[in-house]
GROMACS .gro file of C-alpha atoms in nm:
model
  413
    1UNK     CA    1   0.000   0.000   0.000
    2UNK     CA    2   0.136   0.342  -0.089
    3UNK     CA    3   0.212   0.594   0.181
    4UNK     CA    4   0.049   0.918   0.067
    5UNK     CA    5   0.238   1.130   0.315
    6UNK     CA    6   0.581   1.032   0.196
    7UNK     CA    7   0.504   0.922  -0.161
    8UNK     CA    8   0.651   0.575  -0.116
    9UNK     CA    9   0.520   0.247  -0.248
   10UNK     CA   10   0.686  -0.087  -0.315
   11UNK     CA   11   0.736  -0.177  -0.680
   12UNK     CA   12   0.671  -0.542  -0.769
   13UNK     CA   13   0.929  -0.708  -0.992
   14UNK     CA   14   0.783  -0.979  -1.214
   15UNK     CA   15   1.118  -1.159  -1.232
   16UNK     CA   16   1.151  -1.215  -0.860
   17UNK     CA   17   0.918  -1.390  -0.614
   18UNK     CA   18   0.761  -1.111  -0.416
   19UNK     CA   19   0.876  -1.071  -0.056
   20UNK     CA   20   0.592  -0.938   0.155
   21UNK     CA   21   0.534  -0.858   0.516
   22UNK     CA   22   0.411  -1.156   0.713
   23UNK     CA   23   0.178  -1.029   0.988
   24UNK     CA   24   0.236  -1.333   1.206
   25UNK     CA   25   0.612  -1.302   1.178
   26UNK     CA   26   0.598  -0.930   1.250
   27UNK     CA   27   0.391  -1.000   1.562
   28UNK     CA   28   0.642  -1.264   1.672
   29UNK     CA   29   0.938  -1.031   1.625
   30UNK     CA   30   0.766  -0.745   1.804
   31UNK     CA   31   0.657  -0.952   2.104
   32UNK     CA   32   0.964  -1.172   2.134
   33UNK     CA   33   1.221  -0.898   2.093
   34UNK     CA   34   1.027  -0.626   2.270
   35UNK     CA   35   1.169  -0.279   2.224
   36UNK     CA   36   1.487  -0.401   2.058
   37UNK     CA   37   1.353  -0.321   1.713
   38UNK     CA   38   1.673  -0.148   1.613
   39UNK     CA   39   1.851  -0.485   1.615
   40UNK     CA   40   1.565  -0.637   1.418
   41UNK     CA   41   1.595  -0.372   1.150
   42UNK     CA   42   1.972  -0.403   1.144
   43UNK     CA   43   1.949  -0.781   1.105
   44UNK     CA   44   1.690  -0.756   0.831
   45UNK     CA   45   1.895  -0.490   0.655
   46UNK     CA   46   2.208  -0.705   0.657
   47UNK     CA   47   2.013  -1.009   0.538
   48UNK     CA   48   1.841  -0.825   0.255
   49UNK     CA   49   2.161  -0.644   0.163
   50UNK     CA   50   2.320  -0.979   0.098
   51UNK     CA   51   2.059  -1.050  -0.170
   52UNK     CA   52   2.143  -0.734  -0.362
   53UNK     CA   53   2.509  -0.805  -0.434
   54UNK     CA   54   2.438  -0.871  -0.801
   55UNK     CA   55   2.287  -0.527  -0.860
   56UNK     CA   56   2.466  -0.283  -1.091
   57UNK     CA   57   2.276   0.031  -1.186
   58UNK     CA   58   2.421   0.197  -1.497
   59UNK     CA   59   2.616   0.524  -1.462
   60UNK     CA   60   2.799   0.746  -1.707
   61UNK     CA   61   3.178   0.714  -1.696
   62UNK     CA   62   3.428   0.995  -1.634
   63UNK     CA   63   3.799   1.027  -1.566
   64UNK     CA   64   3.979   1.123  -1.248
   65UNK     CA   65   4.098   1.441  -1.420
   66UNK     CA   66   3.739   1.535  -1.507
   67UNK     CA   67   3.627   1.465  -1.153
   68UNK     CA   68   3.908   1.680  -1.011
   69UNK     CA   69   3.765   1.994  -1.173
   70UNK     CA   70   3.399   1.911  -1.112
   71UNK     CA   71   3.153   2.134  -0.930
   72UNK     CA   72   2.775   2.119  -0.884
   73UNK     CA   73   2.602   2.250  -1.193
   74UNK     CA   74   2.545   2.622  -1.146
   75UNK     CA   75   2.725   2.633  -0.809
   76UNK     CA   76   3.103   2.675  -0.832
   77UNK     CA   77   3.302   2.748  -0.517
   78UNK     CA   78   3.057   2.599  -0.265
   79UNK     CA   79   3.259   2.293  -0.156
   80UNK     CA   80   3.611   2.190  -0.061
   81UNK     CA   81   3.825   1.887  -0.004
   82UNK     CA   82   3.886   1.823   0.365
   83UNK     CA   83   4.250   1.936   0.335
   84UNK     CA   84   4.180   2.251   0.136
   85UNK     CA   85   4.349   2.549   0.307
   86UNK     CA   86   4.012   2.727   0.300
   87UNK     CA   87   3.873   2.474   0.547
   88UNK     CA   88   4.140   2.538   0.807
   89UNK     CA   89   4.118   2.913   0.744
   90UNK     CA   90   3.760   2.904   0.868
   91UNK     CA   91   3.883   2.824   1.220
   92UNK     CA   92   4.066   3.151   1.284
   93UNK     CA   93   3.986   3.474   1.466
   94UNK     CA   94   3.739   3.698   1.286
   95UNK     CA   95   3.812   4.049   1.156
   96UNK     CA   96   3.752   4.194   1.502
   97UNK     CA   97   4.003   3.953   1.658
   98UNK     CA   98   3.742   3.740   1.837
   99UNK     CA   99   3.866   3.381   1.889
  100UNK     CA  100   3.682   3.115   1.688
  101UNK     CA  101   3.428   2.876   1.840
  102UNK     CA  102   3.335   2.554   1.661
  103UNK     CA  103   3.055   2.304   1.718
  104UNK     CA  104   3.112   1.965   1.550
  105UNK     CA  105   2.803   1.742   1.535
  106UNK     CA  106   2.857   1.370   1.485
  107UNK     CA  107   2.649   1.107   1.313
  108UNK     CA  108   2.435   0.869   1.514
  109UNK     CA  109   2.095   0.813   1.357
  110UNK     CA  110   1.815   0.830   1.612
  111UNK     CA  111   2.069   0.928   1.878
  112UNK     CA  112   2.062   1.272   1.720
  113UNK     CA  113   1.775   1.337   1.962
  114UNK     CA  114   2.035   1.350   2.240
  115UNK     CA  115   2.234   1.622   2.063
  116UNK     CA  116   1.917   1.817   1.991
  117UNK     CA  117   1.832   1.797   2.361
  118UNK     CA  118   2.176   1.925   2.462
  119UNK     CA  119   2.136   2.230   2.239
  120UNK     CA  120   1.785   2.295   2.366
  121UNK     CA  121   1.905   2.268   2.726
  122UNK     CA  122   2.200   2.494   2.647
  123UNK     CA  123   1.955   2.768   2.557
  124UNK     CA  124   1.769   2.710   2.884
  125UNK     CA  125   2.097   2.714   3.075
  126UNK     CA  126   2.158   3.060   2.929
  127UNK     CA  127   2.519   3.037   2.810
  128UNK     CA  128   2.494   2.894   2.458
  129UNK     CA  129   2.761   3.041   2.228
  130UNK     CA  130   2.696   3.185   1.884
  131UNK     CA  131   2.940   2.950   1.712
  132UNK     CA  132   3.157   3.093   1.439
  133UNK     CA  133   3.166   2.751   1.268
  134UNK     CA  134   2.914   2.465   1.287
  135UNK     CA  135   2.987   2.133   1.117
  136UNK     CA  136   2.774   1.824   1.079
  137UNK     CA  137   2.770   1.477   0.928
  138UNK     CA  138   2.479   1.234   0.896
  139UNK     CA  139   2.219   1.305   1.166
  140UNK     CA  140   2.453   1.584   1.280
  141UNK     CA  141   2.404   1.744   0.938
  142UNK     CA  142   2.029   1.753   0.998
  143UNK     CA  143   2.082   1.923   1.336
  144UNK     CA  144   2.347   2.163   1.204
  145UNK     CA  145   2.126   2.432   1.043
  146UNK     CA  146   1.928   2.475   1.366
  147UNK     CA  147   2.241   2.472   1.581
  148UNK     CA  148   2.389   2.734   1.349
  149UNK     CA  149   2.084   2.963   1.359
  150UNK     CA  150   2.062   2.957   1.737
  151UNK     CA  151   1.792   2.962   2.005
  152UNK     CA  152   1.524   3.124   1.787
  153UNK     CA  153   1.504   2.795   1.597
  154UNK     CA  154   1.490   2.566   1.903
  155UNK     CA  155   1.119   2.494   1.861
  156UNK     CA  156   1.178   2.356   1.511
  157UNK     CA  157   1.478   2.156   1.633
  158UNK     CA  158   1.278   1.997   1.914
  159UNK     CA  159   0.987   1.920   1.684
  160UNK     CA  160   1.209   1.747   1.432
  161UNK     CA  161   1.344   1.502   1.689
  162UNK     CA  162   1.043   1.445   1.914
  163UNK     CA  163   0.718   1.472   1.715
  164UNK     CA  164   0.732   1.115   1.582
  165UNK     CA  165   0.786   1.198   1.215
  166UNK     CA  166   1.126   1.025   1.218
  167UNK     CA  167   0.962   0.697   1.324
  168UNK     CA  168   0.853   0.655   0.959
  169UNK     CA  169   1.203   0.682   0.813
  170UNK     CA  170   1.279   0.309   0.819
  171UNK     CA  171   0.949   0.122   0.779
  172UNK     CA  172   0.938  -0.220   0.942
  173UNK     CA  173   0.782  -0.426   0.656
  174UNK     CA  174   1.006  -0.637   0.439
  175UNK     CA  175   1.113  -0.477   0.112
  176UNK     CA  176   1.248  -0.592  -0.223
  177UNK     CA  177   1.613  -0.487  -0.256
  178UNK     CA  178   1.721  -0.736  -0.520
  179UNK     CA  179   1.715  -0.489  -0.807
  180UNK     CA  180   1.793  -0.174  -0.611
  181UNK     CA  181   2.110  -0.031  -0.455
  182UNK     CA  182   1.965   0.001  -0.103
  183UNK     CA  183   1.723  -0.162   0.138
  184UNK     CA  184   1.492   0.139   0.149
  185UNK     CA  185   1.414   0.414  -0.097
  186UNK     CA  186   1.533   0.761   0.000
  187UNK     CA  187   1.195   0.930  -0.048
  188UNK     CA  188   1.104   0.945   0.319
  189UNK     CA  189   1.435   1.098   0.421
  190UNK     CA  190   1.416   1.355   0.141
  191UNK     CA  191   1.057   1.440   0.236
  192UNK     CA  192   1.167   1.497   0.595
  193UNK     CA  193   1.453   1.723   0.485
  194UNK     CA  194   1.230   1.915   0.245
  195UNK     CA  195   0.980   1.979   0.525
  196UNK     CA  196   1.223   2.192   0.725
  197UNK     CA  197   1.438   2.353   0.454
  198UNK     CA  198   1.203   2.647   0.416
  199UNK     CA  199   1.266   2.981   0.242
  200UNK     CA  200   1.285   3.141   0.589
  201UNK     CA  201   1.560   2.900   0.696
  202UNK     CA  202   1.756   2.959   0.376
  203UNK     CA  203   1.734   3.335   0.422
  204UNK     CA  204   1.846   3.310   0.784
  205UNK     CA  205   2.147   3.092   0.693
  206UNK     CA  206   2.247   3.337   0.418
  207UNK     CA  207   2.228   3.628   0.661
  208UNK     CA  208   2.460   3.454   0.908
  209UNK     CA  209   2.698   3.370   0.624
  210UNK     CA  210   2.715   3.740   0.540
  211UNK     CA  211   2.819   3.808   0.901
  212UNK     CA  212   3.120   3.581   0.859
  213UNK     CA  213   2.988   3.267   1.027
  214UNK     CA  214   3.013   2.930   0.851
  215UNK     CA  215   2.782   2.627   0.831
  216UNK     CA  216   2.963   2.321   0.692
  217UNK     CA  217   2.823   1.977   0.609
  218UNK     CA  218   3.027   1.677   0.494
  219UNK     CA  219   2.938   1.401   0.251
  220UNK     CA  220   3.143   1.106   0.132
  221UNK     CA  221   3.223   1.104  -0.239
  222UNK     CA  222   3.238   0.733  -0.323
  223UNK     CA  223   3.411   0.791  -0.655
  224UNK     CA  224   3.712   0.970  -0.504
  225UNK     CA  225   3.678   0.811  -0.155
  226UNK     CA  226   3.713   1.160  -0.008
  227UNK     CA  227   3.525   1.365   0.247
  228UNK     CA  228   3.365   1.665   0.075
  229UNK     CA  229   3.299   1.977   0.284
  230UNK     CA  230   3.003   2.184   0.166
  231UNK     CA  231   2.974   2.553   0.250
  232UNK     CA  232   2.600   2.557   0.314
  233UNK     CA  233   2.591   2.932   0.373
  234UNK     CA  234   2.745   2.993   0.031
  235UNK     CA  235   2.472   2.777  -0.122
  236UNK     CA  236   2.198   2.957   0.070
  237UNK     CA  237   2.339   3.296  -0.033
  238UNK     CA  238   2.279   3.216  -0.401
  239UNK     CA  239   1.904   3.213  -0.335
  240UNK     CA  240   1.625   3.066  -0.545
  241UNK     CA  241   1.478   2.716  -0.594
  242UNK     CA  242   1.803   2.568  -0.728
  243UNK     CA  243   1.992   2.672  -0.414
  244UNK     CA  244   1.723   2.526  -0.189
  245UNK     CA  245   1.728   2.201  -0.387
  246UNK     CA  246   2.107   2.167  -0.362
  247UNK     CA  247   2.097   2.255   0.010
  248UNK     CA  248   1.841   1.978   0.072
  249UNK     CA  249   2.026   1.736  -0.155
  250UNK     CA  250   2.351   1.777   0.039
  251UNK     CA  251   2.176   1.720   0.374
  252UNK     CA  252   2.006   1.410   0.234
  253UNK     CA  253   2.335   1.276   0.100
  254UNK     CA  254   2.513   1.333   0.430
  255UNK     CA  255   2.253   1.116   0.606
  256UNK     CA  256   2.228   0.842   0.338
  257UNK     CA  257   2.361   0.530   0.511
  258UNK     CA  258   2.522   0.314   0.238
  259UNK     CA  259   2.317   0.006   0.159
  260UNK     CA  260   2.031   0.111   0.386
  261UNK     CA  261   1.941   0.428   0.197
  262UNK     CA  262   2.034   0.496  -0.166
  263UNK     CA  263   2.334   0.710  -0.256
  264UNK     CA  264   2.251   1.061  -0.374
  265UNK     CA  265   2.342   1.155  -0.728
  266UNK     CA  266   2.471   1.512  -0.757
  267UNK     CA  267   2.482   1.662  -1.106
  268UNK     CA  268   2.830   1.801  -1.165
  269UNK     CA  269   2.990   2.014  -1.433
  270UNK     CA  270   3.305   1.837  -1.552
  271UNK     CA  271   3.464   2.063  -1.809
  272UNK     CA  272   3.240   2.067  -2.115
  273UNK     CA  273   3.017   1.784  -2.000
  274UNK     CA  274   2.781   1.702  -1.716
  275UNK     CA  275   2.799   1.381  -1.516
  276UNK     CA  276   2.669   1.258  -1.183
  277UNK     CA  277   2.873   1.205  -0.866
  278UNK     CA  278   2.779   0.948  -0.604
  279UNK     CA  279   2.757   1.083  -0.247
  280UNK     CA  280   2.666   0.903   0.076
  281UNK     CA  281   2.669   0.947   0.452
  282UNK     CA  282   2.946   1.177   0.572
  283UNK     CA  283   3.012   0.948   0.868
  284UNK     CA  284   3.130   0.675   0.629
  285UNK     CA  285   3.477   0.834   0.662
  286UNK     CA  286   3.452   0.983   1.011
  287UNK     CA  287   3.203   1.008   1.296
  288UNK     CA  288   3.239   1.387   1.278
  289UNK     CA  289   3.471   1.644   1.126
  290UNK     CA  290   3.630   1.942   1.293
  291UNK     CA  291   3.976   1.973   1.139
  292UNK     CA  292   4.162   1.885   0.819
  293UNK     CA  293   4.350   1.555   0.824
  294UNK     CA  294   4.674   1.753   0.806
  295UNK     CA  295   4.599   1.970   1.112
  296UNK     CA  296   4.862   1.804   1.332
  297UNK     CA  297   5.144   1.813   1.079
  298UNK     CA  298   5.100   2.181   0.996
  299UNK     CA  299   5.295   2.436   1.201
  300UNK     CA  300   5.140   2.496   1.540
  301UNK     CA  301   5.048   2.835   1.671
  302UNK     CA  302   4.846   2.969   1.376
  303UNK     CA  303   4.542   2.954   1.604
  304UNK     CA  304   4.552   3.091   1.956
  305UNK     CA  305   4.251   3.075   2.183
  306UNK     CA  306   3.898   2.973   2.096
  307UNK     CA  307   3.717   2.648   2.158
  308UNK     CA  308   3.594   2.334   1.984
  309UNK     CA  309   3.287   2.149   2.112
  310UNK     CA  310   3.232   1.795   1.979
  311UNK     CA  311   2.876   1.675   2.030
  312UNK     CA  312   2.870   1.296   1.991
  313UNK     CA  313   2.525   1.168   1.904
  314UNK     CA  314   2.580   0.838   2.079
  315UNK     CA  315   2.832   0.694   2.323
  316UNK     CA  316   3.197   0.790   2.313
  317UNK     CA  317   3.313   0.496   2.524
  318UNK     CA  318   3.352   0.131   2.433
  319UNK     CA  319   3.067  -0.093   2.545
  320UNK     CA  320   3.137  -0.441   2.675
  321UNK     CA  321   2.909  -0.716   2.548
  322UNK     CA  322   2.951  -1.089   2.498
  323UNK     CA  323   2.913  -1.115   2.121
  324UNK     CA  324   2.697  -1.396   1.987
  325UNK     CA  325   2.845  -1.616   1.717
  326UNK     CA  326   2.590  -1.537   1.448
  327UNK     CA  327   2.632  -1.358   1.119
  328UNK     CA  328   2.419  -1.061   1.218
  329UNK     CA  329   2.582  -1.017   1.558
  330UNK     CA  330   2.932  -1.041   1.417
  331UNK     CA  331   2.859  -0.790   1.139
  332UNK     CA  332   2.693  -0.544   1.373
  333UNK     CA  333   2.957  -0.572   1.644
  334UNK     CA  334   3.244  -0.543   1.396
  335UNK     CA  335   3.094  -0.233   1.235
  336UNK     CA  336   3.038  -0.073   1.574
  337UNK     CA  337   3.394  -0.155   1.682
  338UNK     CA  338   3.543   0.002   1.369
  339UNK     CA  339   3.326   0.312   1.410
  340UNK     CA  340   3.427   0.356   1.774
  341UNK     CA  341   3.795   0.323   1.685
  342UNK     CA  342   3.765   0.592   1.417
  343UNK     CA  343   3.576   0.816   1.657
  344UNK     CA  344   3.844   0.779   1.927
  345UNK     CA  345   4.115   0.871   1.677
  346UNK     CA  346   3.924   1.180   1.566
  347UNK     CA  347   3.866   1.289   1.926
  348UNK     CA  348   4.235   1.242   2.005
  349UNK     CA  349   4.327   1.452   1.699
  350UNK     CA  350   4.104   1.737   1.816
  351UNK     CA  351   4.246   1.717   2.169
  352UNK     CA  352   4.606   1.723   2.042
  353UNK     CA  353   4.531   2.016   1.812
  354UNK     CA  354   4.381   2.204   2.103
  355UNK     CA  355   4.684   2.148   2.325
  356UNK     CA  356   4.925   2.257   2.049
  357UNK     CA  357   4.728   2.571   1.962
  358UNK     CA  358   4.588   2.676   2.301
  359UNK     CA  359   4.232   2.588   2.200
  360UNK     CA  360   3.989   2.456   2.462
  361UNK     CA  361   3.827   2.129   2.354
  362UNK     CA  362   3.511   1.975   2.496
  363UNK     CA  363   3.304   1.663   2.431
  364UNK     CA  364   2.946   1.563   2.514
  365UNK     CA  365   2.808   1.213   2.461
  366UNK     CA  366   2.540   0.975   2.584
  367UNK     CA  367   2.657   0.836   2.921
  368UNK     CA  368   2.774   0.473   2.916
  369UNK     CA  369   2.497   0.353   3.150
  370UNK     CA  370   2.211   0.499   2.942
  371UNK     CA  371   2.019   0.307   2.677
  372UNK     CA  372   2.043   0.431   2.320
  373UNK     CA  373   2.024   0.290   1.969
  374UNK     CA  374   2.101   0.466   1.643
  375UNK     CA  375   1.823   0.268   1.473
  376UNK     CA  376   1.549   0.315   1.732
  377UNK     CA  377   1.341   0.592   1.575
  378UNK     CA  378   1.033   0.526   1.788
  379UNK     CA  379   0.891   0.848   1.927
  380UNK     CA  380   0.914   0.750   2.298
  381UNK     CA  381   1.280   0.648   2.260
  382UNK     CA  382   1.373   0.972   2.085
  383UNK     CA  383   1.180   1.182   2.334
  384UNK     CA  384   1.367   1.010   2.618
  385UNK     CA  385   1.705   1.079   2.456
  386UNK     CA  386   1.610   1.441   2.392
  387UNK     CA  387   1.515   1.486   2.756
  388UNK     CA  388   1.836   1.313   2.868
  389UNK     CA  389   2.045   1.562   2.669
  390UNK     CA  390   1.841   1.859   2.786
  391UNK     CA  391   1.852   1.758   3.153
  392UNK     CA  392   2.226   1.691   3.152
  393UNK     CA  393   2.293   2.029   2.993
  394UNK     CA  394   2.075   2.218   3.240
  395UNK     CA  395   2.241   2.033   3.527
  396UNK     CA  396   2.588   2.125   3.398
  397UNK     CA  397   2.683   1.762   3.326
  398UNK     CA  398   2.679   1.750   2.947
  399UNK     CA  399   3.025   1.883   2.857
  400UNK     CA  400   3.355   1.731   2.966
  401UNK     CA  401   3.707   1.851   2.899
  402UNK     CA  402   3.816   1.643   2.600
  403UNK     CA  403   4.179   1.567   2.700
  404UNK     CA  404   4.060   1.467   3.047
  405UNK     CA  405   3.793   1.235   2.906
  406UNK     CA  406   4.051   1.060   2.690
  407UNK     CA  407   4.272   0.998   2.992
  408UNK     CA  408   3.998   0.827   3.192
  409UNK     CA  409   4.147   0.521   3.363
  410UNK     CA  410   4.058   0.180   3.224
  411UNK     CA  411   4.042  -0.118   3.458
  412UNK     CA  412   4.274  -0.392   3.337
  413UNK     CA  413   4.145  -0.749   3.334
   0.00000   0.00000   0.00000
């Protein structure tokens, strides 16, 4: 049955036996596994993903040289490679000499409700900075425009993560991925993004860009295997429907989990021809981004003062669990382990940069003893995470000195 709200409907394929939702099986999974639906979805996703390995959707070809000079059609100079000098230049004192302040928002799926709650509570606490730079990947990219625009947009931020709309992003029924490049279509995610990228938001972002502040979102370019940093304020400043469409497209791409949601095709000018780039979730390369990869090998001292806040939409610490010897458990645990290792390295890089350049660095994350799941988009779960973030911020418990957090003692076996 089609979903009129989101414009999604399954498409039968006459060549393949149709896979349909089995009500009895759904009831069994719901009652037997209780609230652990995130694991159910993850298991189903991995299982169905395995059936799609033979899929190849045609694309036009282009060379590395053509890709190197590419830019979105009609929008030159709105994106950078992660090591472009322009990216590092954004974290420097402004024209008045004020030290820079950065907020880096990580990926984390449904755990983005925690980060939204922290920001909301920060407004209530009364000391929320007007960040000179806000960056985001994945769910952090969806939070980033509201974090960038400040307290006046808190109501929209809260609504987006607590009103239940997100619970429809990953529908529970079985789907037919055999002749697609993802488990789900991307229509629901794009509809969600389109609902909050309004002309008023675009105008507000452009106004802040004109004041010298920067809103940056990262996607992963699968063709070059590079992180691409998009200057969202520069896009908004162009104005018009095309700018709004590209703005929404970049946010959608940054949150497109490979295999679960389809990659986003971005039309690019490559010399005298037009081709399409393939972009996916920014957290494919890193849980968040705050600094160029080369930050630690460049001369120290170019930045003095300022602060970097890393808001982790999830847990920053390792979580002990006896891993079951099943395909789904091993895949899930291995992916989580790799992601945590990358996140620790990125946090350590930020901390070292701060110590070398006299920059204060802070981190906030879901506490180790709290329940959270990046795939649990149920409204009660997201409301609970939002309230957890808000309450910790109001109580003064959300932010921890980053170098200190990395030196926390670990009990040896």
